[in-house]
CSV table of C-alpha atoms and ligand atoms in Angstrom, one decimal:
chain,number,residue,atom,x,y,z
A,23,MET,CA,97.3,80.7,94.0
A,24,LYS,CA,97.7,80.7,90.3
A,25,ILE,CA,98.8,83.7,88.3
A,26,ALA,CA,98.9,84.0,84.5
A,27,VAL,CA,101.6,86.3,83.5
A,28,LEU,CA,101.1,87.8,80.0
A,29,PRO,CA,103.8,90.3,79.2
A,30,GLY,CA,102.5,91.2,75.5
A,31,ASP,CA,104.4,93.7,73.5
A,32,GLY,CA,106.7,96.5,73.5
A,33,ILE,CA,107.9,97.5,76.9
A,34,GLY,CA,105.5,94.9,78.4
A,35,THR,CA,108.2,92.2,78.6
A,36,GLU,CA,110.5,94.5,80.3
A,37,ILE,CA,108.2,95.9,82.9
A,38,VAL,CA,106.5,92.6,83.7
A,39,ALA,CA,109.9,91.0,84.4
A,40,GLU,CA,110.3,93.6,87.2
A,41,ALA,CA,107.1,93.0,88.7
A,42,VAL,CA,107.7,89.4,88.7
A,43,LYS,CA,111.0,89.8,90.4
A,44,VAL,CA,109.2,91.7,93.1
A,45,LEU,CA,106.5,89.2,93.7
A,46,ASP,CA,109.4,86.4,93.8
A,47,ALA,CA,111.1,88.3,96.4
A,48,LEU,CA,108.1,88.2,98.7
A,49,ASP,CA,108.2,84.3,98.8
A,50,LEU,CA,104.5,83.9,98.8
A,51,ASP,CA,104.1,80.5,97.2
A,52,LEU,CA,102.5,81.9,93.9
A,53,GLU,CA,102.5,79.7,90.8
A,54,MET,CA,103.2,81.9,88.0
A,55,GLU,CA,102.8,80.6,84.4
A,56,SER,CA,103.6,82.8,81.2
A,57,ALA,CA,101.8,83.0,77.9
A,58,LEU,CA,102.1,85.1,74.7
A,59,VAL,CA,99.6,87.7,74.1
A,60,GLY,CA,99.0,90.6,71.6
A,61,GLY,CA,101.4,91.1,68.7
A,62,ALA,CA,103.9,88.6,70.1
A,63,ALA,CA,101.0,86.0,70.1
A,64,TYR,CA,100.1,87.1,66.5
A,65,GLU,CA,103.6,86.4,65.3
A,66,ALA,CA,103.9,83.0,67.1
A,67,HIS,CA,100.4,81.6,66.5
A,68,GLY,CA,98.6,84.0,64.1
A,69,HIS,CA,96.2,85.4,66.8
A,70,PRO,CA,96.6,88.0,69.5
A,71,LEU,CA,94.6,86.0,71.9
A,72,PRO,CA,95.5,82.2,71.3
A,73,GLU,CA,93.1,79.7,72.9
A,74,ALA,CA,96.0,78.3,75.2
A,75,THR,CA,96.4,81.9,76.5
A,76,LEU,CA,92.7,82.3,77.1
A,77,LYS,CA,92.5,79.0,78.8
A,78,LEU,CA,95.4,80.0,81.1
A,79,ALA,CA,93.8,83.3,81.9
A,80,LYS,CA,90.4,81.7,82.8
A,81,GLU,CA,91.9,79.2,85.1
A,82,ALA,CA,94.1,81.6,86.9
A,83,ASP,CA,93.2,83.5,90.2
A,84,ALA,CA,94.8,86.7,88.7
A,85,ILE,CA,96.3,87.9,85.5
A,86,LEU,CA,99.4,90.0,85.4
A,87,PHE,CA,99.3,91.9,82.2
A,88,GLY,CA,101.9,94.1,80.5
A,89,ALA,CA,100.8,95.9,77.4
A,90,VAL,CA,99.9,95.2,73.9
A,91,GLY,CA,100.2,96.8,70.6
A,92,ASP,CA,102.6,98.2,68.0
A,93,TRP,CA,101.9,100.6,65.1
A,94,LYS,CA,103.1,98.0,62.7
A,95,TYR,CA,99.9,96.0,63.2
A,96,ASP,CA,97.6,98.9,62.5
A,97,SER,CA,96.9,97.6,58.9
A,98,LEU,CA,95.8,94.0,60.2
A,99,ASP,CA,92.1,93.1,60.0
A,100,ARG,CA,90.6,94.4,63.2
A,101,PRO,CA,90.1,90.9,64.9
A,102,LEU,CA,93.9,90.3,64.5
A,103,ARG,CA,95.2,93.5,66.1
A,104,PRO,CA,96.9,93.3,69.5
A,105,GLU,CA,94.2,95.4,71.1
A,106,GLN,CA,91.8,92.6,70.6
A,107,ALA,CA,93.6,90.5,73.1
A,108,ILE,CA,92.8,92.9,75.9
A,109,LEU,CA,89.3,93.5,74.7
A,110,GLY,CA,88.8,89.8,74.4
A,111,LEU,CA,90.1,89.1,77.9
A,112,ARG,CA,87.9,91.8,79.4
A,113,LYS,CA,84.8,90.2,77.6
A,114,ASN,CA,85.6,86.5,78.1
A,115,LEU,CA,86.4,86.9,81.7
A,116,GLY,CA,83.6,89.4,82.4
A,117,LEU,CA,86.0,91.9,83.8
A,118,PHE,CA,83.5,94.6,84.2
A,119,ALA,CA,84.9,96.8,86.9
A,120,ASN,CA,88.1,98.8,86.1
A,121,PHE,CA,89.8,100.6,88.9
A,122,ARG,CA,92.2,103.1,87.8
A,123,PRO,CA,93.5,105.2,90.8
A,124,ALA,CA,95.3,108.5,90.0
A,125,ILE,CA,97.5,109.3,93.2
A,126,CYS,CA,100.1,112.1,93.0
A,127,TYR,CA,103.1,111.1,95.1
A,128,GLU,CA,104.6,113.9,97.0
A,129,GLN,CA,107.9,113.1,95.4
A,130,LEU,CA,106.5,113.5,92.0
A,131,VAL,CA,104.7,116.8,92.5
A,132,GLU,CA,107.1,118.5,90.1
A,133,ALA,CA,106.7,116.0,87.3
A,134,SER,CA,103.0,116.9,86.8
A,135,SER,CA,102.2,119.4,84.1
A,136,LEU,CA,99.8,121.2,86.6
A,137,LYS,CA,100.8,123.5,89.4
A,138,ARG,CA,101.8,122.1,92.7
A,139,GLU,CA,98.8,123.5,94.5
A,140,LEU,CA,96.4,121.8,92.1
A,141,VAL,CA,97.9,118.1,92.4
A,142,ALA,CA,99.7,118.0,95.7
A,143,GLY,CA,97.9,115.2,97.7
A,144,LEU,CA,95.7,114.2,94.6
A,145,ASP,CA,94.1,110.9,95.4
A,146,ILE,CA,91.2,109.9,93.0
A,147,LEU,CA,89.9,106.8,92.0
A,148,ILE,CA,88.2,106.3,88.4
A,149,ILE,CA,85.8,103.4,88.1
A,150,ARG,CA,85.2,102.6,84.6
A,151,GLU,CA,82.8,100.1,83.3
A,152,LEU,CA,84.8,97.8,81.1
A,153,THR,CA,82.8,95.2,79.1
A,154,GLY,CA,79.8,97.5,77.7
A,155,ASP,CA,79.0,100.6,76.0
A,156,ILE,CA,80.2,101.6,72.5
A,157,TYR,CA,83.2,99.4,72.8
A,158,PHE,CA,81.2,96.2,72.6
A,159,GLY,CA,77.6,97.4,71.6
A,160,THR,CA,76.2,95.7,68.4
A,161,PRO,CA,75.4,96.3,65.6
A,162,ARG,CA,78.6,97.9,64.4
A,163,GLY,CA,80.3,97.8,60.9
A,164,ARG,CA,80.6,99.5,57.6
A,165,ARG,CA,77.7,99.9,54.9
A,166,VAL,CA,76.4,101.9,52.3
A,167,SER,CA,74.5,104.7,54.2
A,168,PRO,CA,70.8,104.2,53.8
A,169,ASP,CA,69.9,107.7,55.0
A,170,GLY,CA,71.4,110.7,56.8
A,171,HIS,CA,73.4,113.6,55.2
A,172,PHE,CA,74.8,111.5,52.5
A,173,PRO,CA,72.6,108.6,51.4
A,174,GLY,CA,74.5,106.0,49.4
A,175,ALA,CA,77.9,107.0,50.7
A,176,GLU,CA,80.1,104.7,52.5
A,177,GLU,CA,79.6,104.9,56.3
A,178,ALA,CA,80.7,103.2,59.5
A,179,PHE,CA,78.8,102.9,62.8
A,180,ASP,CA,79.1,101.7,66.3
A,181,THR,CA,76.3,101.3,68.9
A,182,MET,CA,76.4,102.8,72.4
A,183,ARG,CA,74.2,100.7,74.8
A,184,TYR,CA,73.9,99.9,78.4
A,185,SER,CA,71.4,97.7,80.2
A,186,ARG,CA,70.0,98.4,83.7
A,187,PRO,CA,71.9,95.5,85.3
A,188,GLU,CA,75.1,96.6,83.8
A,189,ILE,CA,74.8,100.0,85.2
A,190,GLU,CA,73.6,98.6,88.6
A,191,ARG,CA,76.6,96.4,89.2
A,192,ILE,CA,79.1,99.1,88.3
A,193,ALA,CA,77.4,101.5,90.6
A,194,HIS,CA,77.4,99.2,93.4
A,195,VAL,CA,81.3,98.8,93.0
A,196,ALA,CA,81.7,102.7,92.9
A,197,PHE,CA,79.5,103.2,96.1
A,198,GLN,CA,81.2,100.4,98.0
A,199,ALA,CA,84.6,101.7,97.1
A,200,ALA,CA,83.7,105.1,98.2
A,201,ARG,CA,82.8,103.7,101.5
A,202,LYS,CA,86.6,103.0,101.9
A,203,ARG,CA,87.5,106.5,101.0
A,204,ASP,CA,86.0,110.0,101.2
A,205,ARG,CA,82.5,108.6,100.6
A,206,ARG,CA,81.8,110.7,97.6
A,207,VAL,CA,81.0,109.4,94.0
A,208,THR,CA,80.7,111.7,91.0
A,209,SER,CA,78.8,109.7,88.1
A,210,VAL,CA,80.0,111.1,84.7
A,211,ASP,CA,77.4,111.0,82.0
A,212,LYS,CA,76.2,112.8,78.9
A,213,ALA,CA,72.5,112.6,79.8
A,214,ASN,CA,71.8,115.9,78.1
A,215,VAL,CA,72.3,114.4,74.7
A,216,LEU,CA,72.3,110.5,74.9
A,217,GLU,CA,69.6,108.2,75.9
A,218,THR,CA,72.2,105.5,77.1
A,219,PHE,CA,73.6,108.1,79.8
A,220,GLN,CA,70.0,109.3,80.7
A,221,LEU,CA,69.5,105.6,81.8
A,222,TRP,CA,72.9,105.5,83.3
A,223,LYS,CA,72.1,108.6,85.5
A,224,ASP,CA,68.8,107.3,86.5
A,225,VAL,CA,70.0,103.9,87.5
A,226,VAL,CA,73.0,105.3,89.3
A,227,THR,CA,70.7,107.6,91.3
A,228,GLU,CA,68.4,104.8,92.3
A,229,VAL,CA,71.3,102.6,93.4
A,230,GLY,CA,72.9,105.6,95.4
A,231,LYS,CA,69.6,105.5,97.6
A,232,GLN,CA,70.8,102.3,99.1
A,233,TYR,CA,74.1,104.1,100.1
A,234,PRO,CA,72.8,107.2,102.0
A,235,ASP,CA,76.2,107.7,103.7
A,236,VAL,CA,77.9,108.3,100.3
A,237,ALA,CA,77.4,111.8,98.6
A,238,LEU,CA,76.5,111.5,95.0
A,239,ASP,CA,76.6,114.1,92.2
A,240,HIS,CA,76.3,114.0,88.4
A,241,MET,CA,78.6,115.6,85.8
A,242,TYR,CA,78.5,115.8,82.2
A,243,VAL,CA,81.8,114.4,80.6
A,244,ASP,CA,82.8,117.6,79.0
A,245,ASN,CA,82.5,119.2,82.2
A,246,ALA,CA,84.2,116.5,84.0
A,247,ALA,CA,87.3,116.8,81.7
A,248,MET,CA,87.4,120.5,82.5
A,249,GLN,CA,87.1,120.0,86.3
A,250,LEU,CA,89.9,117.3,86.1
A,251,VAL,CA,92.6,119.8,84.9
A,252,LYS,CA,91.0,122.7,86.8
A,253,ALA,CA,90.4,121.3,90.4
A,254,PRO,CA,91.0,117.6,90.3
A,255,LYS,CA,91.3,117.4,94.1
A,256,LYS,CA,87.5,117.9,94.2
A,257,PHE,CA,86.9,114.3,93.1
A,258,ASP,CA,87.0,111.3,95.2
A,259,VAL,CA,85.4,108.4,93.1
A,260,ILE,CA,84.3,108.9,89.5
A,261,VAL,CA,82.2,106.3,88.1
A,262,THR,CA,81.7,106.3,84.3
A,263,GLY,CA,80.9,104.1,81.2
A,264,ASN,CA,83.6,102.4,79.0
A,265,MET,CA,84.4,105.2,76.6
A,266,PHE,CA,84.4,108.2,78.7
A,267,GLY,CA,86.4,106.2,81.5
A,268,ASP,CA,89.1,105.4,78.8
A,269,ILE,CA,89.4,109.1,78.1
A,270,LEU,CA,89.2,110.7,81.3
A,271,SER,CA,91.5,108.1,83.0
A,272,ASP,CA,94.3,109.1,80.6
A,273,ALA,CA,93.7,112.6,81.5
A,274,ALA,CA,93.7,111.9,85.3
A,275,ALA,CA,96.9,109.9,84.8
A,276,MET,CA,99.0,112.8,83.6
A,277,LEU,CA,97.8,114.8,86.7
A,278,THR,CA,100.0,112.6,88.7
A,279,GLY,CA,103.2,113.5,86.8
A,280,SER,CA,103.5,110.2,84.9
A,281,ILE,CA,101.3,107.6,83.4
A,282,GLY,CA,104.3,105.3,84.2
A,283,MET,CA,103.3,105.2,87.8
A,284,LEU,CA,99.6,104.2,87.5
A,285,PRO,CA,98.4,100.6,88.1
A,286,SER,CA,95.0,99.4,87.3
A,287,ALA,CA,92.8,96.4,88.2
A,288,SER,CA,90.0,94.9,86.2
A,289,LEU,CA,87.7,92.5,88.2
A,290,ASN,CA,84.8,90.2,87.4
A,291,ALA,CA,82.1,89.3,90.0
A,292,ARG,CA,84.1,86.5,91.4
A,293,ASN,CA,87.1,88.8,92.1
A,294,GLN,CA,89.2,87.2,89.4
A,295,GLY,CA,91.1,90.0,88.2
A,296,LEU,CA,93.4,91.3,85.5
A,297,TYR,CA,96.2,93.7,86.5
A,298,GLU,CA,98.0,96.0,84.3
A,299,PRO,CA,99.8,99.3,84.2
A,300,SER,CA,97.5,102.2,82.8
A,301,HIS,CA,100.0,103.0,80.1
A,302,GLY,CA,100.5,101.2,76.8
A,303,SER,CA,103.2,99.3,75.1
A,304,ALA,CA,105.3,102.4,74.2
A,305,PRO,CA,107.0,100.7,71.2
A,306,ASP,CA,109.1,103.8,70.8
A,307,ILE,CA,111.1,103.2,74.0
A,308,ALA,CA,110.8,99.3,73.9
A,309,GLY,CA,114.0,97.4,74.4
A,310,LYS,CA,116.0,100.4,75.6
A,311,GLY,CA,115.8,99.5,79.3
A,312,ILE,CA,114.3,102.9,80.2
A,313,ALA,CA,110.6,102.1,80.9
A,314,ASN,CA,109.1,102.9,84.3
A,315,PRO,CA,108.3,99.4,85.8
A,316,LEU,CA,106.5,100.9,88.8
A,317,ALA,CA,102.9,101.0,87.5
A,318,THR,CA,103.3,97.4,86.8
A,319,ILE,CA,104.8,96.7,90.3
A,320,LEU,CA,102.0,98.6,91.8
A,321,SER,CA,99.6,96.5,89.8
A,322,ALA,CA,101.1,93.4,91.3
A,323,ALA,CA,100.3,94.9,94.7
A,324,MET,CA,96.8,95.5,93.8
A,325,MET,CA,96.6,91.9,92.5
A,326,LEU,CA,97.9,90.7,95.9
A,327,ARG,CA,95.2,92.9,97.7
A,328,PHE,CA,92.1,92.3,95.3
A,329,SER,CA,92.3,88.8,94.1
A,330,LEU,CA,94.8,87.0,96.2
A,331,ASN,CA,93.9,88.1,99.6
A,332,GLN,CA,97.4,89.2,100.6
A,333,PRO,CA,97.0,92.7,101.8
A,334,ASP,CA,100.2,92.8,104.0
A,335,ALA,CA,102.2,91.9,101.1
A,336,ALA,CA,100.5,94.7,98.9
A,337,ASP,CA,101.3,97.2,101.6
A,338,LEU,CA,104.8,96.1,101.6
A,339,ILE,CA,105.3,96.5,97.9
A,340,GLU,CA,103.7,100.0,98.1
A,341,SER,CA,105.8,101.2,100.9
A,342,ALA,CA,108.9,99.9,99.3
A,343,VAL,CA,107.9,101.9,96.1
A,344,LYS,CA,107.5,105.0,98.1
A,345,ASP,CA,111.0,104.5,99.8
A,346,VAL,CA,112.6,104.0,96.3
A,347,LEU,CA,111.0,107.4,95.3
A,348,ALA,CA,112.2,109.0,98.5
A,349,SER,CA,115.6,107.7,97.9
A,350,GLY,CA,115.6,109.8,94.8
A,351,LEU,CA,115.7,107.1,91.9
A,352,ARG,CA,113.8,108.1,88.9
A,353,THR,CA,113.3,106.6,85.6
A,354,SER,CA,113.4,109.1,82.7
A,355,ASP,CA,109.6,109.8,82.5
A,356,ILE,CA,109.6,111.0,86.2
A,357,TYR,CA,113.2,112.5,86.2
A,358,SER,CA,113.5,115.9,87.5
A,359,GLN,CA,116.6,117.9,88.6
A,360,GLY,CA,118.3,116.7,91.6
A,361,THR,CA,117.1,113.2,91.2
A,362,THR,CA,119.2,110.1,90.0
A,363,GLN,CA,118.2,108.7,86.7
A,364,VAL,CA,118.0,104.9,86.6
A,365,GLY,CA,116.8,102.3,84.0
A,366,THR,CA,114.0,99.6,84.2
A,367,ILE,CA,116.1,96.7,85.8
A,368,GLU,CA,117.8,99.1,88.3
A,369,MET,CA,114.4,100.4,89.4
A,370,GLY,CA,113.0,96.9,90.1
A,371,ASP,CA,116.2,96.1,91.9
A,372,ALA,CA,115.8,99.0,94.0
A,373,VAL,CA,112.3,98.1,94.9
A,374,VAL,CA,113.4,94.5,95.9
A,375,ALA,CA,116.2,96.0,97.9
A,376,ALA,CA,113.6,98.4,99.6
A,377,LEU,CA,111.4,95.3,100.2
A,378,ALA,CA,114.1,93.5,102.0
A,379,GLY,CA,114.6,96.6,104.2
A,380,THR,CA,110.9,96.9,104.9
A,381,THR,CA,110.5,93.2,105.6
A,382,LYS,CA,113.5,93.4,108.1
A,383,LYS,CA,112.1,96.5,109.7
A,384,THR,CA,108.6,94.7,110.1
A,385,SER,CA,110.1,91.5,111.6
A,386,LYS,CA,112.1,93.5,114.1
A,387,GLY,CA,108.9,95.0,115.2
B,26,LIG,C1,93.0,101.2,78.0
B,26,LIG,C2,93.5,101.1,76.5
B,26,LIG,C3,92.4,100.2,75.7
B,26,LIG,C4,91.1,100.6,75.8
B,26,LIG,C5,92.8,99.8,74.3
B,26,LIG,C6,94.3,99.3,74.1
B,26,LIG,C7,92.0,98.8,73.7
B,26,LIG,O1,93.4,102.3,75.9
B,26,LIG,O2,93.0,100.0,78.5
B,26,LIG,O3,92.8,102.3,78.4
B,26,LIG,O4,90.6,101.5,75.0
B,26,LIG,O5,90.3,100.4,76.8
B,27,LIG,MG1,93.0,104.0,77.2
């Protein structure tokens, strides 16, 4: 099994190193090969997603990805910016189904910005469509405005669009995921205003008829944003488009106490997947050894489960993470009084140590 390891920029290199350490400790006979991506690749090769990196990614069974981006690249032409690397990987590999779980660990309830009773036990799964919508819709660009409020003025435009098959396949992913959980899907749209999302709502409703055992409801995106902070535990699976999913998943992440805890998976039709933490490259704390590696370590667990067919190893990692949290170790983003603050490497080491403990417990029966 081949894994492309793409650490990227900022804290990406630090957190991915810890996830690799955890994978190594499992002795699974994985072939891991690293390559540059994002700003790091731009510096070395003049492009955020060099041919060699894309080739490695395409050939791998799974991609372990850190993060890309740094403010210093904000003035580059758009095709050269680090973000284009992740967008290019999504597009080129057809990674249309993005899983973003938001789970509030009991030990971290106090780190949430919401009251305990709102988030304790929270376990929601956001399924975001990842290769369509206004992110990739054409035409897009800048021009002299031919009409509108200021004809003749400079304007920019993007295109929101979804085809029926694109909506159908992500709807199936959501209903199937719901069957492994609480069997409830909330489809988030803006059908009251947008044609794109009227089609979205119609198609999700149709697909839903094939899943009579799963309850489906529909919610406008503005209301969904409100409900996420008002009563987040009412959700089970949320399925939505690329743009709304980007926004809602950050909001949901924060409910859990720290975005530093949340893994994600982006899958294509062949179950090849890209696994990355839900957070970004955090250039402000890069190189300080304080970033939380747990989201990346948990992404490696998702990788073992979804793309590498190693569910037992995935379970081991997840329970090791829980053990480490129970033992009171915290990186600064999840620190609260009475816990012990540690850095990135110590946190990774602790997971490896907990893993050794769990493996021993398991082998003893
Ligand atoms: C995410 C990020 C990306 C996105 C950026 C880095 C292109 O915010 O994965 O949520 O907008 O999808
Ligand atoms: Mg985002």
